[in-house]
Coordinates of C-alpha atoms in Angstrom, one line a residue:
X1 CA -0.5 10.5 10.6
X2 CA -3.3 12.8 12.2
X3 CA -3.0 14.7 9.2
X4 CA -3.5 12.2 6.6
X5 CA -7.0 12.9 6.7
X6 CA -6.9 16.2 5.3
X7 CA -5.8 14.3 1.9
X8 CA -8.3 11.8 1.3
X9 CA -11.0 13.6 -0.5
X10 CA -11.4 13.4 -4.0
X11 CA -8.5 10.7 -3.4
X12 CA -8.5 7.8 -6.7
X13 CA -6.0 5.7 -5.4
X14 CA -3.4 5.1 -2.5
X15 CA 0.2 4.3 -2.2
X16 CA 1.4 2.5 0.5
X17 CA 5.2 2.1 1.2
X18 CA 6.2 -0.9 3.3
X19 CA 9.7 -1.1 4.5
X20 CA 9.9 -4.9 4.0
X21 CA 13.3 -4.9 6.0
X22 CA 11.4 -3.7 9.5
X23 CA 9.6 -7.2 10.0
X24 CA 9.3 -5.8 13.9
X25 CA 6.6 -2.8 12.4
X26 CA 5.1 -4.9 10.2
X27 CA 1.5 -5.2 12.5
X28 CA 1.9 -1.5 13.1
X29 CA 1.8 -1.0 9.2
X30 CA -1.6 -3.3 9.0
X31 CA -3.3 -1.9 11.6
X32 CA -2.5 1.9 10.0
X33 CA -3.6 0.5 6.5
X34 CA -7.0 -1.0 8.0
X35 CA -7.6 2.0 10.0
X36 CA -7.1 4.0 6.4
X37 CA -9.1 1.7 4.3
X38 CA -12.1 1.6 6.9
X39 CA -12.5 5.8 6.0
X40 CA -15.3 6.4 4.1
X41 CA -13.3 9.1 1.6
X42 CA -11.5 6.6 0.7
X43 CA -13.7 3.3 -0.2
X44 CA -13.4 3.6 -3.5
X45 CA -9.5 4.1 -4.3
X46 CA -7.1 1.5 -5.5
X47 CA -4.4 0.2 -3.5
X48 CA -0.9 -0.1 -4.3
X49 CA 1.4 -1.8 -1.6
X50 CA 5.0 -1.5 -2.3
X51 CA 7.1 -4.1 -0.7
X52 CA 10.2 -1.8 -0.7
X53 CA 13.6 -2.8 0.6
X54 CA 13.5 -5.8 -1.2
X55 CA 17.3 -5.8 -2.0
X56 CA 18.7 -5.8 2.4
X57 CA 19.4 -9.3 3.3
X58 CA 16.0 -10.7 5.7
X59 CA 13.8 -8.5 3.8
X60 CA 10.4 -10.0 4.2
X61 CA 9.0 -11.4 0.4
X62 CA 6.5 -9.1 -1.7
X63 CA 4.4 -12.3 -0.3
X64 CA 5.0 -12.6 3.2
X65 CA 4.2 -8.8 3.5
X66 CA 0.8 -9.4 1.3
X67 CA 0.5 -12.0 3.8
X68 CA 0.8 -10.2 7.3
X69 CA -1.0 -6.9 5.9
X70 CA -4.0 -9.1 5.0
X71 CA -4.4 -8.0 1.6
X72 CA -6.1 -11.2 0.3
X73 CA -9.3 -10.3 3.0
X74 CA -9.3 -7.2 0.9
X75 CA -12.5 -7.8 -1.0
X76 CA -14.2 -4.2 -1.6
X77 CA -11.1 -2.6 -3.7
X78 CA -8.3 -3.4 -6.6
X79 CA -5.2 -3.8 -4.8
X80 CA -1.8 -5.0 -6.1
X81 CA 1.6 -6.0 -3.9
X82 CA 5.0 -5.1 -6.1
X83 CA 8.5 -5.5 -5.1
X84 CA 10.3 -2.9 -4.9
X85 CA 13.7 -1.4 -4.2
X86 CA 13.7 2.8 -3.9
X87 CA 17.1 3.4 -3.9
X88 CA 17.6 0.8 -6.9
X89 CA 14.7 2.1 -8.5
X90 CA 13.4 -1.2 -9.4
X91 CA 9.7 -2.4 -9.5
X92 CA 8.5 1.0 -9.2
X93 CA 7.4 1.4 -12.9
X94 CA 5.1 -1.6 -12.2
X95 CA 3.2 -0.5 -9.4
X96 CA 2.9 2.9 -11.1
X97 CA 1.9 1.9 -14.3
X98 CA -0.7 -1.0 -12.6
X99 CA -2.3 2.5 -10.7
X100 CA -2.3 4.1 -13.9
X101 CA -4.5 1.4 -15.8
X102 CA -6.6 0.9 -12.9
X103 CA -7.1 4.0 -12.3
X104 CA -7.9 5.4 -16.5
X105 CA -10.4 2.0 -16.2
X106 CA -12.5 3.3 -13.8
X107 CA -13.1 6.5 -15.4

């Protein structure tokens, strides 16, 4: 994480990977996220949460996550929550092709 910092200029957009199964980290992963978001680099990129882990039983909801992160406070920045399952490979395409659009609309 100290690192991250060396990638955020000239950054247009960020992915952020939730595991949705780890509802015990959950606070860890909003406080990194605000932390990130509050760096002046990047005020300008979009966000794209995925939800991931969607498919293990007790996964938290593409919702429930939007709701402990705090995304709808988010006012300065398009964002977008998609559920997702990596090893599936579903809801991927979605979030990717959302960053895409928002990201060819700004430009």
């Amino acid at each position: 994480r100290p690192y991250w910092r060396c990638y955020y200029p000239n950054t247009d957009a960020i992915i952020y990977v939730v595991d949705s199964a780890d509802t015990e980290r959950v606070s860890v992963c909003k406080d990194e996220l605000l932390a990130m978001l509050d760096e002046e680099e990047l005020k300008g990129a979009a966000l794209c949460v995925f939800a991931n882990k969607q498919d293990l039983p007790g996964a938290l909801t593409a919702q429930q996550v939007s709701e402990e992160l705090g995304l709808s406070s988010i006012r300065n920045r398009e964002w977008a929550i998609f559920k997702t399952s990596a090893t599936k490979g579903e809801g991927l395409n979605n979030g990717l092709d959302w960053l895409v659009a928002t990201i060819t609309s700004k430009r």
